[in-house]
Amino acid sequence: MTVTSEQRFGEFVVVRRHEGQDHVAELVLDRPKAMNAVSTDMARSIAAACDALGADRDVRATVLTSSHERAFCVGADLKERNSFSDADLVRQRPTARAAYTGVLELPMPVLAAVHGFALGGGFELALACDVIVADATAVVGLPEVSVGVIPGGGGTQLLPRRVGAARAAELVFSARRVEAAEARELGLVDELVEAGRDREEALALGARIAANSPVGLRAAKKALRLGQGLDLRAGLEVEDAAWRSVAFSGDRAEGVAAFNEKRRPDWPGE
């Protein structure tokens, strides 16, 4: 796959665009010497890259990937943390949170391509995505209680929304690692593909998603996210508000016209 553009955010994060996938951005975790352990600098770069992607109306889908052959991300940089004073840890907390929140709040659909280890904060980055595509080598988990902390990148809130409160409690309290087949069975990942194909399959799914209305995609994601945890009546009001935000858009007019004219839509994106 030919890279047509590349923008680096700090030393450890890259955003790439590919030939034939004009509306898909690849957000690459690129700290291979540390298996993508999230340091303060890397967290800052993830947040900056997400700010840029969120402001780019041309991006209809983002795929979060890793440059390391054997890991997606092993979580927080514990070597760096070991040198922290309590004051250092307090100061770093907003920076760390901004990285995970940055991925979570991207307005377009976001897919994670996971292989190898996705542990602790690494799995939380994947959980912040809308869809997780994992290959057969994936090993996921939230082992934070085994080192005296708790999942702090959204894991205690995002995991139960995926698998239910009791299953999330078992996984968090036991700190156990879950291999690919069981992870798919439990709903910790959404798609399971052959070893080595997670990135390719996630980018292909991103391209299929990006063929749809950018206005519709962003509104649908907003409705899905805001409706979580609400009762049905309140959720339907969220859906109605999202529908109204797109019903009179240029994308809606183009989509209906293209359907009736039996052609591919040329989305205005507004």
Short mmCIF file of C-alpha atoms in Angstrom, two decimals:
data_model
loop_
_atom_site.label_atom_id
_atom_site.label_comp_id
_atom_site.label_asym_id
_atom_site.label_seq_id
_atom_site.Cartn_x
_atom_site.Cartn_y
_atom_site.Cartn_z
CA MET A 1 0.00 0.00 0.00
CA THR A 2 1.56 3.26 -1.19
CA VAL A 3 1.81 6.11 1.32
CA THR A 4 0.77 9.40 -0.28
CA SER A 5 1.34 11.66 2.72
CA GLU A 6 2.81 11.41 6.17
CA GLN A 7 2.79 13.78 9.13
CA ARG A 8 4.77 13.09 12.27
CA PHE A 9 3.67 14.25 15.70
CA GLY A 10 6.71 14.26 17.92
CA GLU A 11 8.99 11.25 17.76
CA PHE A 12 6.51 8.45 18.32
CA VAL A 13 3.26 9.08 16.38
CA VAL A 14 2.64 9.26 12.62
CA VAL A 15 -0.49 9.98 10.59
CA ARG A 16 -0.46 8.48 7.11
CA ARG A 17 -2.72 8.60 4.08
CA HIS A 18 -2.62 5.93 1.38
CA GLU A 19 -3.18 5.78 -2.35
CA GLY A 20 -6.74 4.78 -3.14
CA GLN A 21 -7.93 5.52 0.40
CA ASP A 22 -8.29 9.27 0.25
CA HIS A 23 -10.64 9.57 3.21
CA VAL A 24 -8.98 7.08 5.58
CA ALA A 25 -6.25 8.18 7.99
CA GLU A 26 -3.85 5.73 9.59
CA LEU A 27 -2.77 6.79 13.08
CA VAL A 28 0.43 4.85 13.78
CA LEU A 29 1.89 4.20 17.22
CA ASP A 30 5.59 4.32 16.37
CA ARG A 31 7.77 3.67 19.41
CA PRO A 32 8.98 0.18 18.51
CA LYS A 33 12.01 0.14 20.81
CA ALA A 34 9.64 0.26 23.78
CA MET A 35 6.80 -1.84 22.27
CA ASN A 36 4.82 1.41 22.08
CA ALA A 37 4.81 1.95 25.84
CA VAL A 38 3.07 5.29 26.32
CA SER A 39 5.51 7.83 27.76
CA THR A 40 4.62 11.42 28.55
CA ASP A 41 5.98 12.55 25.19
CA MET A 42 4.09 9.85 23.33
CA ALA A 43 0.85 10.68 25.16
CA ARG A 44 1.28 14.31 24.19
CA SER A 45 1.81 13.30 20.56
CA ILE A 46 -1.26 11.04 20.48
CA ALA A 47 -3.39 13.91 21.75
CA ALA A 48 -1.92 16.32 19.19
CA ALA A 49 -2.50 13.89 16.33
CA CYS A 50 -6.11 13.38 17.44
CA ASP A 51 -6.68 17.14 17.59
CA ALA A 52 -5.46 17.43 14.00
CA LEU A 53 -7.54 14.49 12.79
CA GLY A 54 -10.66 15.74 14.53
CA ALA A 55 -10.37 19.06 12.73
CA ASP A 56 -9.84 17.46 9.30
CA ARG A 57 -13.27 17.20 7.66
CA ASP A 58 -11.75 15.15 4.84
CA VAL A 59 -11.15 12.18 7.16
CA ARG A 60 -14.14 9.85 7.27
CA ALA A 61 -12.47 6.94 9.11
CA THR A 62 -9.32 6.55 11.20
CA VAL A 63 -7.41 3.31 11.76
CA LEU A 64 -5.16 3.05 14.83
CA THR A 65 -2.17 0.79 14.11
CA SER A 66 1.24 -0.16 15.45
CA SER A 67 4.69 -0.20 13.84
CA HIS A 68 5.92 -2.97 16.18
CA GLU A 69 5.77 -6.53 14.84
CA ARG A 70 4.89 -8.17 18.16
CA ALA A 71 2.84 -5.57 20.00
CA PHE A 72 0.06 -3.08 19.52
CA CYS A 73 0.91 -1.26 22.76
CA VAL A 74 2.04 -2.57 26.15
CA GLY A 75 0.50 0.29 28.11
CA ALA A 76 2.03 3.02 30.24
CA ASP A 77 5.79 3.45 30.26
CA LEU A 78 6.51 1.95 33.69
CA LYS A 79 10.23 2.65 33.39
CA GLU A 80 9.43 6.34 33.13
CA ARG A 81 6.85 6.05 35.90
CA ASN A 82 9.43 4.44 38.17
CA SER A 83 11.42 7.67 38.15
CA PHE A 84 8.40 9.84 39.03
CA SER A 85 7.80 11.50 42.34
CA ASP A 86 4.19 11.79 43.49
CA ALA A 87 4.21 15.38 42.21
CA ASP A 88 5.48 14.22 38.81
CA LEU A 89 2.66 11.70 38.57
CA VAL A 90 0.07 14.34 39.40
CA ARG A 91 1.50 16.67 36.76
CA GLN A 92 1.55 13.94 34.14
CA ARG A 93 -2.02 12.79 34.69
CA PRO A 94 -3.76 15.40 32.48
CA THR A 95 -1.33 14.63 29.65
CA ALA A 96 -2.00 10.90 29.89
CA ARG A 97 -5.75 11.42 30.04
CA ALA A 98 -5.66 13.67 26.98
CA ALA A 99 -4.19 10.85 24.88
CA TYR A 100 -6.96 8.38 25.67
CA THR A 101 -9.68 11.03 25.51
CA GLY A 102 -8.27 12.21 22.19
CA VAL A 103 -8.87 8.80 20.61
CA LEU A 104 -12.23 8.36 22.34
CA GLU A 105 -13.56 11.72 21.17
CA LEU A 106 -12.52 11.53 17.52
CA PRO A 107 -15.73 12.44 15.67
CA MET A 108 -15.40 9.93 12.85
CA PRO A 109 -15.49 6.11 13.10
CA VAL A 110 -12.21 4.76 14.52
CA LEU A 111 -10.91 1.21 14.16
CA ALA A 112 -8.05 -0.42 16.05
CA ALA A 113 -5.80 -2.95 14.31
CA VAL A 114 -4.44 -5.13 17.12
CA HIS A 115 -1.75 -7.79 17.03
CA GLY A 116 0.48 -9.11 19.76
CA PHE A 117 0.28 -7.47 23.15
CA ALA A 118 -2.42 -4.89 23.85
CA LEU A 119 -2.19 -4.55 27.60
CA GLY A 120 -3.20 -1.94 30.16
CA GLY A 121 -3.21 1.46 28.52
CA GLY A 122 -2.57 -0.23 25.19
CA PHE A 123 -5.85 -2.12 25.41
CA GLU A 124 -7.54 1.06 26.63
CA LEU A 125 -6.46 2.82 23.43
CA ALA A 126 -8.15 0.00 21.50
CA LEU A 127 -11.24 0.18 23.73
CA ALA A 128 -11.50 3.89 22.90
CA CYS A 129 -12.05 2.91 19.26
CA ASP A 130 -15.42 1.97 17.78
CA VAL A 131 -14.34 -1.38 16.30
CA ILE A 132 -11.39 -3.60 17.24
CA VAL A 133 -9.92 -5.83 14.53
CA ALA A 134 -7.48 -8.33 16.05
CA ASP A 135 -5.29 -11.00 14.53
CA ALA A 136 -4.63 -14.47 15.89
CA THR A 137 -1.54 -13.33 17.83
CA ALA A 138 -3.43 -10.76 19.91
CA VAL A 139 -3.22 -10.88 23.70
CA VAL A 140 -5.32 -8.31 25.54
CA GLY A 141 -5.93 -7.40 29.15
CA LEU A 142 -6.07 -4.80 31.88
CA PRO A 143 -3.40 -5.90 34.40
CA GLU A 144 -3.13 -2.63 36.33
CA VAL A 145 -4.14 -4.01 39.74
CA SER A 146 -1.11 -6.32 39.56
CA VAL A 147 1.15 -3.25 39.79
CA GLY A 148 -0.90 -1.41 42.40
CA VAL A 149 -3.06 0.89 40.30
CA ILE A 150 -6.30 0.63 38.31
CA PRO A 151 -7.10 1.07 34.63
CA GLY A 152 -6.93 4.84 34.24
CA GLY A 153 -7.34 5.36 30.51
CA GLY A 154 -11.06 4.61 30.43
CA GLY A 155 -10.88 0.86 31.01
CA THR A 156 -13.19 0.65 34.02
CA GLN A 157 -15.87 2.50 32.03
CA LEU A 158 -15.37 1.22 28.48
CA LEU A 159 -14.88 -2.47 29.23
CA PRO A 160 -18.23 -3.00 31.03
CA ARG A 161 -19.98 -1.25 28.16
CA ARG A 162 -18.56 -3.95 25.91
CA VAL A 163 -18.85 -7.10 28.00
CA GLY A 164 -21.07 -6.28 30.98
CA ALA A 165 -20.26 -5.38 34.58
CA ALA A 166 -19.56 -8.88 35.94
CA ARG A 167 -17.25 -9.95 33.12
CA ALA A 168 -15.40 -6.63 33.26
CA ALA A 169 -14.97 -7.04 37.01
CA GLU A 170 -13.52 -10.53 36.59
CA LEU A 171 -11.04 -9.32 33.97
CA VAL A 172 -9.96 -6.23 35.90
CA PHE A 173 -9.74 -7.94 39.32
CA SER A 174 -7.85 -10.99 38.01
CA ALA A 175 -5.50 -8.89 35.83
CA ARG A 176 -5.39 -11.84 33.46
CA ARG A 177 -4.29 -11.77 29.85
CA VAL A 178 -6.75 -13.03 27.25
CA GLU A 179 -5.62 -14.61 24.00
CA ALA A 180 -7.24 -13.86 20.66
CA ALA A 181 -9.83 -16.65 20.38
CA GLU A 182 -11.23 -16.10 23.87
CA ALA A 183 -11.07 -12.33 23.40
CA ARG A 184 -13.33 -12.66 20.36
CA GLU A 185 -15.67 -15.02 22.21
CA LEU A 186 -15.99 -12.59 25.14
CA GLY A 187 -16.46 -9.54 22.92
CA LEU A 188 -13.17 -7.92 23.89
CA VAL A 189 -12.44 -7.63 20.18
CA ASP A 190 -14.91 -7.48 17.32
CA GLU A 191 -13.23 -9.13 14.34
CA LEU A 192 -10.64 -11.91 14.44
CA VAL A 193 -8.42 -12.34 11.37
CA GLU A 194 -5.40 -14.41 10.39
CA ALA A 195 -2.03 -13.57 11.91
CA GLY A 196 -0.46 -10.58 10.23
CA ARG A 197 -3.65 -9.31 8.60
CA ASP A 198 -5.07 -7.01 11.30
CA ARG A 199 -3.78 -3.79 9.71
CA GLU A 200 -4.76 -4.77 6.18
CA GLU A 201 -8.25 -5.86 7.20
CA ALA A 202 -8.81 -2.78 9.39
CA LEU A 203 -7.74 -0.42 6.61
CA ALA A 204 -10.03 -2.25 4.17
CA LEU A 205 -12.94 -1.91 6.59
CA GLY A 206 -12.03 1.74 7.06
CA ALA A 207 -12.22 2.23 3.29
CA ARG A 208 -15.67 0.63 3.16
CA ILE A 209 -16.85 2.87 5.97
CA ALA A 210 -15.33 5.96 4.33
CA ALA A 211 -17.37 5.37 1.18
CA ASN A 212 -20.43 6.52 3.12
CA SER A 213 -21.64 10.01 3.97
CA PRO A 214 -19.19 11.87 6.23
CA VAL A 215 -22.08 13.82 7.72
CA GLY A 216 -24.02 10.62 8.33
CA LEU A 217 -21.04 8.81 9.82
CA ARG A 218 -20.27 11.54 12.34
CA ALA A 219 -23.91 11.91 13.34
CA ALA A 220 -24.37 8.15 13.70
CA LYS A 221 -21.28 7.92 15.90
CA LYS A 222 -22.53 10.77 18.06
CA ALA A 223 -25.92 9.09 18.49
CA LEU A 224 -24.33 5.74 19.35
CA ARG A 225 -22.01 7.28 21.92
CA LEU A 226 -24.48 9.67 23.57
CA GLY A 227 -27.21 7.05 23.72
CA GLN A 228 -25.15 4.54 25.71
CA GLY A 229 -26.50 4.05 29.20
CA LEU A 230 -29.70 6.00 28.63
CA ASP A 231 -33.14 4.49 28.92
CA LEU A 232 -34.87 3.77 25.61
CA ARG A 233 -37.03 6.89 25.57
CA ALA A 234 -34.06 9.18 26.22
CA GLY A 235 -31.95 7.27 23.70
CA LEU A 236 -34.55 7.74 21.01
CA GLU A 237 -34.48 11.49 21.67
CA VAL A 238 -30.71 11.44 21.15
CA GLU A 239 -31.26 9.57 17.89
CA ASP A 240 -33.92 12.04 16.76
CA ALA A 241 -31.62 15.00 17.39
CA ALA A 242 -28.88 13.30 15.37
CA TRP A 243 -31.33 12.54 12.57
CA ARG A 244 -32.43 16.17 12.44
CA SER A 245 -28.81 17.26 12.18
CA VAL A 246 -28.42 15.33 8.90
CA ALA A 247 -31.93 15.27 7.43
CA PHE A 248 -31.54 18.62 5.68
CA SER A 249 -27.87 18.31 4.79
CA GLY A 250 -26.26 18.34 1.39
CA ASP A 251 -25.17 14.74 1.98
CA ARG A 252 -28.75 13.63 2.46
CA ALA A 253 -29.85 15.34 -0.76
CA GLU A 254 -26.91 13.84 -2.67
CA GLY A 255 -27.47 10.38 -1.22
CA VAL A 256 -31.13 10.30 -2.25
CA ALA A 257 -30.34 11.68 -5.70
CA ALA A 258 -27.53 9.17 -6.27
CA PHE A 259 -29.77 6.29 -5.21
CA ASN A 260 -32.48 7.28 -7.65
CA GLU A 261 -30.01 7.94 -10.45
CA LYS A 262 -28.24 4.61 -9.80
CA ARG A 263 -24.80 6.15 -9.38
CA ARG A 264 -22.20 6.50 -6.65
CA PRO A 265 -22.76 9.57 -4.48
CA ASP A 266 -20.34 12.48 -4.56
CA TRP A 267 -20.63 13.56 -0.93
CA PRO A 268 -20.42 17.32 -0.33
CA GLY A 269 -19.64 16.60 3.34
CA GLU A 270 -22.06 19.19 4.67
#
